[in-house]
Each structure stands twice: as C-alpha cells, then as structure tokens.
mmCIF file of C-alpha atoms in Angstrom:
data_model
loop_
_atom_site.group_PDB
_atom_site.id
_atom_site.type_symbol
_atom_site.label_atom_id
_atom_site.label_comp_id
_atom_site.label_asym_id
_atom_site.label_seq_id
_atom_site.Cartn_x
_atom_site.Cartn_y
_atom_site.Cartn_z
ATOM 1 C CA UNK J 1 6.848 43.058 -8.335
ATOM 2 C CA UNK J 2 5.849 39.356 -9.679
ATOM 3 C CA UNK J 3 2.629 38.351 -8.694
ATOM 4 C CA UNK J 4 2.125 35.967 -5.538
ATOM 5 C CA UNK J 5 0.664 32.719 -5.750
ATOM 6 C CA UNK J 6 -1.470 33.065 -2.532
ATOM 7 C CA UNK J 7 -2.851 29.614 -2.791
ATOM 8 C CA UNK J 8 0.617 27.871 -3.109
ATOM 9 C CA UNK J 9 2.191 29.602 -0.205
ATOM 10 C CA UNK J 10 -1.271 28.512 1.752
ATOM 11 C CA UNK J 11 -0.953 25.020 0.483
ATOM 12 C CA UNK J 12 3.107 24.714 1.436
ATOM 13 C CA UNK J 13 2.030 26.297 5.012
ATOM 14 C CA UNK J 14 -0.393 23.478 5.427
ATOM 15 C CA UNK J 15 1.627 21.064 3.749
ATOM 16 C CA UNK J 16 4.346 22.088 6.246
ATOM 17 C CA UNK J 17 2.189 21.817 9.287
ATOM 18 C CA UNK J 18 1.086 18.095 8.472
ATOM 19 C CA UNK J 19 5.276 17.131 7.950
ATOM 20 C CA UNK J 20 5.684 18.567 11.529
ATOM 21 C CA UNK J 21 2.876 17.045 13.084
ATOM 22 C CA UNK J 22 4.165 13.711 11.431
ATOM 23 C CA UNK J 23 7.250 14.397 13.175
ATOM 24 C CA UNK J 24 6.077 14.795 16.405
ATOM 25 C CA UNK J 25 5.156 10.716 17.671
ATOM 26 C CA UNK J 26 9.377 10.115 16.163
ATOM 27 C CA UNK J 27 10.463 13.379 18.254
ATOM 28 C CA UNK J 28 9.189 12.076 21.381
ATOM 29 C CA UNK J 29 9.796 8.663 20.785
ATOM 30 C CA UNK J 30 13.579 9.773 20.670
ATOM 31 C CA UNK J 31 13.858 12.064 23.097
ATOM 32 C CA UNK J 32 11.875 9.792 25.530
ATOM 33 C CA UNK J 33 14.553 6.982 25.316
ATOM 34 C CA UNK J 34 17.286 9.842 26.699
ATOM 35 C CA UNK J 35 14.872 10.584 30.107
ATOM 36 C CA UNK J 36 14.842 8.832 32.960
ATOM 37 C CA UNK J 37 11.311 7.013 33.583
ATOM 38 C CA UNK J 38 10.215 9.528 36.207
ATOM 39 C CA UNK J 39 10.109 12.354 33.389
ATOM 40 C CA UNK J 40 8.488 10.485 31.380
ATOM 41 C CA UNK J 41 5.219 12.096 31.080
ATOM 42 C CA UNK J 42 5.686 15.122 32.788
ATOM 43 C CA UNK J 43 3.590 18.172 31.080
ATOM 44 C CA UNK J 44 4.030 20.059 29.358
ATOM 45 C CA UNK J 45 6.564 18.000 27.207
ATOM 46 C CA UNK J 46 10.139 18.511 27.337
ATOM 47 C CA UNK J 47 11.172 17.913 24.031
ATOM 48 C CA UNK J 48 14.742 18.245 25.453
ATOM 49 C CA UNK J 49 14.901 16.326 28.589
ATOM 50 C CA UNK J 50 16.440 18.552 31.660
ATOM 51 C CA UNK J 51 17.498 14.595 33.196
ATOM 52 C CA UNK J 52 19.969 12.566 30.597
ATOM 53 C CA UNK J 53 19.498 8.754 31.093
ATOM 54 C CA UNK J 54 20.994 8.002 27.212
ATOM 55 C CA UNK J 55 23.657 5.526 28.771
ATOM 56 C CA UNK J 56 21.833 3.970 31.271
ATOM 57 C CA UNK J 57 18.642 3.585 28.989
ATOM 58 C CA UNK J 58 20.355 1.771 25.960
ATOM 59 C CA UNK J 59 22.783 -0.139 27.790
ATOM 60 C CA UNK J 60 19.821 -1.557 30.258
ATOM 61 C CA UNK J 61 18.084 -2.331 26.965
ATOM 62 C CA UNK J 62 20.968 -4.106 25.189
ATOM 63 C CA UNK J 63 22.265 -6.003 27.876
ATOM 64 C CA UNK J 64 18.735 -7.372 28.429
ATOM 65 C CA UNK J 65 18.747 -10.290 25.427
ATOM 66 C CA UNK J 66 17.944 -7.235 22.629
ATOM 67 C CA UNK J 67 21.355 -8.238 20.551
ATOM 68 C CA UNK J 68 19.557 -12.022 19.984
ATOM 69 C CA UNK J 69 16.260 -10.341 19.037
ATOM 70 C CA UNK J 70 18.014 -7.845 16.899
ATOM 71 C CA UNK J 71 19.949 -10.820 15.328
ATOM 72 C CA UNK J 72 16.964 -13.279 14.680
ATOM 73 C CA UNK J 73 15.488 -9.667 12.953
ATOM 74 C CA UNK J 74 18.269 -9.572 10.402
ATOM 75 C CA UNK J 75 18.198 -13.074 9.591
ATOM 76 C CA UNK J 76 14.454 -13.339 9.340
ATOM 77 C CA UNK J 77 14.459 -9.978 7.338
ATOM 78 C CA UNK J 78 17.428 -10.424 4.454
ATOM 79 C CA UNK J 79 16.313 -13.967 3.629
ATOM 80 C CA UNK J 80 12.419 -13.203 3.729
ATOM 81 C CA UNK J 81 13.300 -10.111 0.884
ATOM 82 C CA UNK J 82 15.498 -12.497 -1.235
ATOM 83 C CA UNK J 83 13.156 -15.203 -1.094
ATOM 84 C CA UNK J 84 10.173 -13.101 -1.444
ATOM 85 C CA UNK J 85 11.693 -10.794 -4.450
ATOM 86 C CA UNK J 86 12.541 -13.881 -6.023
ATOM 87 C CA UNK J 87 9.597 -15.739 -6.313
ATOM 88 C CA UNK J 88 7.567 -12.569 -7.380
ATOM 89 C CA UNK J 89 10.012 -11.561 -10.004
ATOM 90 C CA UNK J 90 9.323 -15.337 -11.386
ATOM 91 C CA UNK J 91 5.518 -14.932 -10.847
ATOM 92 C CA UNK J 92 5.535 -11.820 -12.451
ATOM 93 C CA UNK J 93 7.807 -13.045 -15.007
ATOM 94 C CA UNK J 94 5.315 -15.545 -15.654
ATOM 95 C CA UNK J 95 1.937 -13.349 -16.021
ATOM 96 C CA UNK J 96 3.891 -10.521 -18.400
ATOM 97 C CA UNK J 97 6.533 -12.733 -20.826
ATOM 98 C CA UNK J 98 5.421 -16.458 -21.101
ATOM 99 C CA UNK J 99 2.362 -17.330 -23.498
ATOM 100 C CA UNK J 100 -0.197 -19.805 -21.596
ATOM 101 C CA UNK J 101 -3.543 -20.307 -22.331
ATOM 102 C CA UNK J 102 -5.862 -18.887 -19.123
ATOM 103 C CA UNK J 103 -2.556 -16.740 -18.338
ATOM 104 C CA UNK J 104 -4.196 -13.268 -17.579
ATOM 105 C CA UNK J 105 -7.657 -15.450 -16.027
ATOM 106 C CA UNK J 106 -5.358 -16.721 -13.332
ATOM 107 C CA UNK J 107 -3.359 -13.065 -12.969
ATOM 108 C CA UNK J 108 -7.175 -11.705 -12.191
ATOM 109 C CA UNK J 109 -7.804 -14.540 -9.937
ATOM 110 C CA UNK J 110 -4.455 -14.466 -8.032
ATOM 111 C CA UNK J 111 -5.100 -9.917 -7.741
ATOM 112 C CA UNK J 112 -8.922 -11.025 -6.441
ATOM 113 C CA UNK J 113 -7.179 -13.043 -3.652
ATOM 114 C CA UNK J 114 -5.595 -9.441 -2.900
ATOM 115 C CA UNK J 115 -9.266 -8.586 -1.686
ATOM 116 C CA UNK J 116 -9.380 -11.123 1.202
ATOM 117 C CA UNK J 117 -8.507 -9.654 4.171
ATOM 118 C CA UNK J 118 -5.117 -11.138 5.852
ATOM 119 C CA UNK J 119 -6.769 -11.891 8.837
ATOM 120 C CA UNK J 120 -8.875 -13.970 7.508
ATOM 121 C CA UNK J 121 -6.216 -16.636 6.258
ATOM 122 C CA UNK J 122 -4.619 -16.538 9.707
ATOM 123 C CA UNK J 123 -6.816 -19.518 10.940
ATOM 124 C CA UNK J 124 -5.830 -22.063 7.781
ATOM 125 C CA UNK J 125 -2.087 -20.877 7.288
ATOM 126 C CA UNK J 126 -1.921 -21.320 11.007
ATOM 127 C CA UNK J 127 -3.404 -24.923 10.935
ATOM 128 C CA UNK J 128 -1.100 -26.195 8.089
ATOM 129 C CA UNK J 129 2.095 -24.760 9.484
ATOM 130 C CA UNK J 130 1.232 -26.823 12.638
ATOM 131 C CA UNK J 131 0.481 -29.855 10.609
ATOM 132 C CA UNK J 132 3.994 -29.279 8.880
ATOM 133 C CA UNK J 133 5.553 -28.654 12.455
ATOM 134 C CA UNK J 134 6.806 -25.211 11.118
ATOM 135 C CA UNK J 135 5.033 -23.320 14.026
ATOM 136 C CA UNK J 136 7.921 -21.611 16.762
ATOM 137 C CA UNK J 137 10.364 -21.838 13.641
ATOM 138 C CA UNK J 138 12.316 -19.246 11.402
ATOM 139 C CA UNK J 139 11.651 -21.432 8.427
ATOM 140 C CA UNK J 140 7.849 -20.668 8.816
ATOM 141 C CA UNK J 141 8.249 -17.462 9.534
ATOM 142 C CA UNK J 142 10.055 -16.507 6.071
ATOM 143 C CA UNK J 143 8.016 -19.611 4.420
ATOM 144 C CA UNK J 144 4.773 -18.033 5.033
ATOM 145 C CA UNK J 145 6.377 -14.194 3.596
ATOM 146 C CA UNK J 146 7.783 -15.969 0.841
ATOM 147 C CA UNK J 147 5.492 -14.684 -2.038
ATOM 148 C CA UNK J 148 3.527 -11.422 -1.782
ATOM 149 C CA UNK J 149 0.493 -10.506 -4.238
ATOM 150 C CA UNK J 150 1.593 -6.667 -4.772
ATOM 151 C CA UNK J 151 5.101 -7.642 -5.343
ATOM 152 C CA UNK J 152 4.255 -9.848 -8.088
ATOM 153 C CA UNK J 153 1.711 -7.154 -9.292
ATOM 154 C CA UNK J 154 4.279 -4.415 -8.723
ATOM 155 C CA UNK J 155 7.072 -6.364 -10.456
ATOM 156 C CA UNK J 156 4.431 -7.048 -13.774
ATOM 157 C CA UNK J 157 4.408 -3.669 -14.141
ATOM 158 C CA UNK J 158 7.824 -3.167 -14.798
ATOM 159 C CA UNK J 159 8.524 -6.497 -17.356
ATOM 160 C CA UNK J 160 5.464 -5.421 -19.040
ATOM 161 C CA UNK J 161 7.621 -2.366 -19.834
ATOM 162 C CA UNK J 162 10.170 -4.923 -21.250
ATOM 163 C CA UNK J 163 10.348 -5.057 -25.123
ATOM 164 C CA UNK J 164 8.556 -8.429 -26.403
ATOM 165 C CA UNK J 165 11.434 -7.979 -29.275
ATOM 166 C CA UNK J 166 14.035 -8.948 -26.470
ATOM 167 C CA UNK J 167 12.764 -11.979 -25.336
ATOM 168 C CA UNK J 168 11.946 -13.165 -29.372
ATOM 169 C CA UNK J 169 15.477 -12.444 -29.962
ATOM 170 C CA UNK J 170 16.773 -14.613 -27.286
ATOM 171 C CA UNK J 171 13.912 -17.383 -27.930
ATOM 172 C CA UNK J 172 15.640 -17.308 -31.636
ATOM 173 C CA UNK J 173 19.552 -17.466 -29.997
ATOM 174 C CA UNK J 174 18.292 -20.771 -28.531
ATOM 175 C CA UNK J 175 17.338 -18.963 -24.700
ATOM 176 C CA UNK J 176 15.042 -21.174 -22.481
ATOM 177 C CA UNK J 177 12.694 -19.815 -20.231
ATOM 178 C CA UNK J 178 14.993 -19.540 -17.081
ATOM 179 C CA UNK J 179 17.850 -18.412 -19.630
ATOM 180 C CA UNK J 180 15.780 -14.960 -21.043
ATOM 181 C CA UNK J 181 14.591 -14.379 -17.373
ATOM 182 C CA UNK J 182 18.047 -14.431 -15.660
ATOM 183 C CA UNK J 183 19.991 -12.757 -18.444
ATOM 184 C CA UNK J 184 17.477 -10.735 -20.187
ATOM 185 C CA UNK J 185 14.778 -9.924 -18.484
ATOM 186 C CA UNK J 186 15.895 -9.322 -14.777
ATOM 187 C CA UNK J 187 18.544 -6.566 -15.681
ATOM 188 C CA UNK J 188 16.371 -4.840 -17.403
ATOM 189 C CA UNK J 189 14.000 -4.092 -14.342
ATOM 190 C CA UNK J 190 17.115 -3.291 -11.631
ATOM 191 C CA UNK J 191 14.832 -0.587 -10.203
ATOM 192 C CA UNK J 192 12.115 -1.904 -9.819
ATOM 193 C CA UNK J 193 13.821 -4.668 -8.240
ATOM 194 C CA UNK J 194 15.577 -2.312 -5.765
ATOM 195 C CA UNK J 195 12.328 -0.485 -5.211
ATOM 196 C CA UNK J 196 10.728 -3.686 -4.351
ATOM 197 C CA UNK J 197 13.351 -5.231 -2.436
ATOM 198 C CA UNK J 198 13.945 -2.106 -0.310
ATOM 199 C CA UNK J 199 9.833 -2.235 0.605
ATOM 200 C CA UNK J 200 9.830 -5.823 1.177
ATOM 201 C CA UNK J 201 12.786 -5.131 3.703
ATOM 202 C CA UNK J 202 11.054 -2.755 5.625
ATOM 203 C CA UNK J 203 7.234 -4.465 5.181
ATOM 204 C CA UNK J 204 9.334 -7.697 6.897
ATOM 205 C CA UNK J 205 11.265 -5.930 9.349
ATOM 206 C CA UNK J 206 8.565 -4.062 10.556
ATOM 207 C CA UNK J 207 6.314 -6.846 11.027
ATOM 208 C CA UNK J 208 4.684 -8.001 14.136
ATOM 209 C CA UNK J 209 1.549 -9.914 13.437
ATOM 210 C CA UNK J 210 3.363 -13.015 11.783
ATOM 211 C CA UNK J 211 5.919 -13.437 14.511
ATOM 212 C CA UNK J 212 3.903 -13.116 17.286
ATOM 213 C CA UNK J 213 1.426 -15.911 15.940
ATOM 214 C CA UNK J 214 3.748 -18.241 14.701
ATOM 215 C CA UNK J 215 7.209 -18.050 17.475
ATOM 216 C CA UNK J 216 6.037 -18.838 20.969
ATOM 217 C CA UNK J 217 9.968 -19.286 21.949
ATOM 218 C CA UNK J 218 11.896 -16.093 23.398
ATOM 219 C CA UNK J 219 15.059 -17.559 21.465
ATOM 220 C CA UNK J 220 13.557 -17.061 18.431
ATOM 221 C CA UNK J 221 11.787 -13.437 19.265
ATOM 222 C CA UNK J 222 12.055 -10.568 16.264
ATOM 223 C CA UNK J 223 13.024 -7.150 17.429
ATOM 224 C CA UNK J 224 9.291 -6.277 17.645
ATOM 225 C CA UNK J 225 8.187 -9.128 19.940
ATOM 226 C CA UNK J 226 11.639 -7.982 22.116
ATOM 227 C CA UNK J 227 10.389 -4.551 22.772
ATOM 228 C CA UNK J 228 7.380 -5.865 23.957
ATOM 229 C CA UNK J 229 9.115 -8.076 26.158
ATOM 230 C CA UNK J 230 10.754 -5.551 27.559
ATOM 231 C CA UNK J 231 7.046 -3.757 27.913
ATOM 232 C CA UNK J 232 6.479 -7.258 29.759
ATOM 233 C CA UNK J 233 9.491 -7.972 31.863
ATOM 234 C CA UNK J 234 9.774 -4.309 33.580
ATOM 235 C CA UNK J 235 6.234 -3.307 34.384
ATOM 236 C CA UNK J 236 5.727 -1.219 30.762
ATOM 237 C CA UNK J 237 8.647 0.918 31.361
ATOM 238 C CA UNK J 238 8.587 3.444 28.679
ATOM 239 C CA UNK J 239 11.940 4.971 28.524
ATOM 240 C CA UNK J 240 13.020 1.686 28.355
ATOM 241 C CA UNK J 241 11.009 0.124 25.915
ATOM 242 C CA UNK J 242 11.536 3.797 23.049
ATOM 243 C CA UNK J 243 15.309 2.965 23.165
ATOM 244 C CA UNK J 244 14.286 -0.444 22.058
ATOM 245 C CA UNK J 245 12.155 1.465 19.083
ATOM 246 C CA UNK J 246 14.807 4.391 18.023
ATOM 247 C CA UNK J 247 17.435 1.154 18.102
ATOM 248 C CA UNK J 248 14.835 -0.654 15.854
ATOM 249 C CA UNK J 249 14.070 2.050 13.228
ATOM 250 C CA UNK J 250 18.090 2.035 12.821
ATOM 251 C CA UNK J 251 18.514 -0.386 9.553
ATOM 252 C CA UNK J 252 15.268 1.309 8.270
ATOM 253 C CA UNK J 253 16.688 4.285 7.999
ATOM 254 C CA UNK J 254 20.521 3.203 6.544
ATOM 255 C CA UNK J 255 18.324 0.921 4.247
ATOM 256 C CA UNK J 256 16.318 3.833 3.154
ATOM 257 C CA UNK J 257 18.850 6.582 3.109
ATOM 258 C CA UNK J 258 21.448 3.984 0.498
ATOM 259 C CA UNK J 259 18.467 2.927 -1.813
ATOM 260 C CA UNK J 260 15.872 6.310 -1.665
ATOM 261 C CA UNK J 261 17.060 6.816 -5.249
ATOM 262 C CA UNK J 262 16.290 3.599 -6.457
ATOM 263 C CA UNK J 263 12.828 4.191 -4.450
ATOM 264 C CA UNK J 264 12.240 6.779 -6.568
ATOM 265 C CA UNK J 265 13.019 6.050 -9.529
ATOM 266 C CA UNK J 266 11.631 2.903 -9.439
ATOM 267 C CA UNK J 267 8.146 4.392 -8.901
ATOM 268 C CA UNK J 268 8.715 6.805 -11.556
ATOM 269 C CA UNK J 269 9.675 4.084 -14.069
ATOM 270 C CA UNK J 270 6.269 1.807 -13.051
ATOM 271 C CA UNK J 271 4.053 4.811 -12.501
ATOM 272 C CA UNK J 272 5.015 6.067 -15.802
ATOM 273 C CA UNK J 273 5.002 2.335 -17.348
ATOM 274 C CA UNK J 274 2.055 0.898 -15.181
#
C-alpha cells in the first residue's frame, strides 16, 4: 500500500472548503433572482426556492429600461478594451523596443504614479472633464479608461520577451517605428494581448465608480448604475435587482469561458518571461 500524503489530502480538503464558500454569495445570488420577494430572506436558506418567480423576475427586470443599460455596457466596454489595449501595447512598445535617452527614468516614474491611490485623482480628472464638457458623456467615460498603468506594465513584460534581433532586422529592411510594431512586434505577443484584453473587458465592464461620477443621465446608465436603479425605483427589491446581476455576469462568463486559454497561457508566458 503506497504511502499517503496526509498533508496534501488536508490541504485539498481546505482548499476545497474555501472554493465552496466562494461559491456561496454566486449560489444565492442566482437562486434569489428565481424567488418571489417574500422568500427572499426566509431562514434557513432555500438554496432551491419551493416558490418559482424566474419569468416574472427577468421579464419585470428587462422590460424596465435594462436592454438600454445593457446596450450603453457593451458599447462603453468593447471600445474602452480596444482603445485601452491599444495605447498600452504602444506605451509598452515604447519603454521595451525604442532607444531614448531617460527611457527607463520615465517607465519608473510612470509605475510610481501606480502608487497614488485612484481616489485621489478623482477630484482633478473630474474638474478637467467638466472644463472639456465631457462630463454625462460616453466619450469621457472610455476617454478617461483609455490608458491603464498595469496594462502597459503587463504588456512590457511580454515585448521584453521579444528578440532585439527582430526588430534590428526589420530596422535594416528599411521598417519604421510604427512598421516593426504593427508587423513585428504585435504578433509576436498575441497572448499576452488576449490575456490583457480579456482583463481589461471585465475590469471595464465591471466598473461602477467611473460611471457613476461622470453620467448623471439615465440614457446613458451602464448595467451597474441600472441595477441600482432598479434598487432605487422599487423600494430595494432584491429578487428583482439579482436577476439584474446573474443577467450582468452573462458576457463575463462567455468572455471568460472563449479566451480562459489565452488567460492562461498568457500568464504563463509573462510569469515565466517577467
């Protein structure tokens, strides 16, 4: 009889435990947009409800204005990540190939803005937005999530993996700047580029600070300021306002579940690389 590895089976036990109790908020999240609000919070928790409200719930939800939130979401959320991948695969671009004198002074001094606290730019992005009458817009929304520090940090890592002998090659073949970073450089880093691309999406979608400083109009509501709306409008009806969350986590998870092998092996590649 093989020996048993007493301390593995404890740590996949407790391992185990921690998945399931991460489980739990989703679990009751989900099942709570199938009750009716009177079940609610009735204890001990039915994890399957004994009272289906499913159709009622989600149609109450998506007849009340959620398709125009869900919409604004998507638009707001697909142009923010192409923007946003963009510019950091240029900035990064920048910091890793291209020879400048102060280059890797100014990388430390962009990473050392990484230190101050978002919060604490809310107050002067807010004030020039409104002085460029970008405030209750889409455009300032994705304007202001156009660039990210750890994208363009996350996106060095993987051109600093880049052979230098590449980019000589093309500077010899006559290649520009733009020319060796389009058709050189950027297909050399696709995962990385899906890996970042697929975290910007989410970072974005998921985000509820920006839009709920800089959109004051219900038109132009994200998906997260609709739920709470909803929170709002009905007197914080709960069954209500989870089927606006389980509809919301939707493109997460089809976003997640086509590119989790790109995820991963794009954090292989820049944790081995980095």
């Amino acid at each position: 009889m093989k020996n048993v590895n007493v301390s593995k089976i404890v740590w996949t036990i407790i391992m185990a435990a921690f998945g399931m109790m991460s489980l739990l908020p989703f679990l009751w999240m989900l099942t709570t947009s199938f009750k009716p609000e009177a079940d609610v919070f009735n204890f001990p928790i039915e994890w399957i409800p004994t009272k289906w409200h499913l159709i009622e719930n989600y149609k109450q939800v998506w007849t009340g204005g959620f398709l125009r939130y869900y919409t604004n979401s998507i638009y707001i959320t697909l142009t923010t990540t192409v923007i946003n991948v963009f510019v950091c695969a240029l900035a990064a671009f920048g910091f890793s190939k291209l020879r400048f004198r102060g280059r890797d002074t100014m990388f430390l001094l962009v990473l050392a803005l990484y230190m101050v606290p978002p919060q604490a730019s809310l107050v002067p992005q807010f004030l020039l937005f409104n002085w460029l009458n970008l405030i209750d817009t889409h455009i300032g929304l994705i304007l202001i999530n156009s660039f990210s520090i750890i994208g363009a940090f996350m996106l060095r890592q993987f051109f600093m993996g880049v052979n230098n002998e590449y980019m000589e090659s093309a500077r010899m073949d006559g290649a520009g700047h733009f020319r060796s970073f389009f058709q050189i450089a950027l297909p050399l880093i696709r995962p990385g580029l899906a890996t970042y691309a697929i975290l910007r999406f989410i970072w974005t979608w998921n985000d509820y600070q920006y839009p709920l400083i800089f959109l004051k109009s219900k038109d132009l509501f994200t998906i997260q300021l609709g739920i709470r709306l909803f929170g709002d409008q009905y007197g914080d009806i709960y069954s209500l306002m989870m089927a606006g969350a389980v509809s919301a986590i939707v493109p997460l998870l089809i976003i997640f579940a086509i590119g989790q092998k790109q995820v991963i092996e794009g954090i292989s590649l820049g944790g081995v690389k980095g």
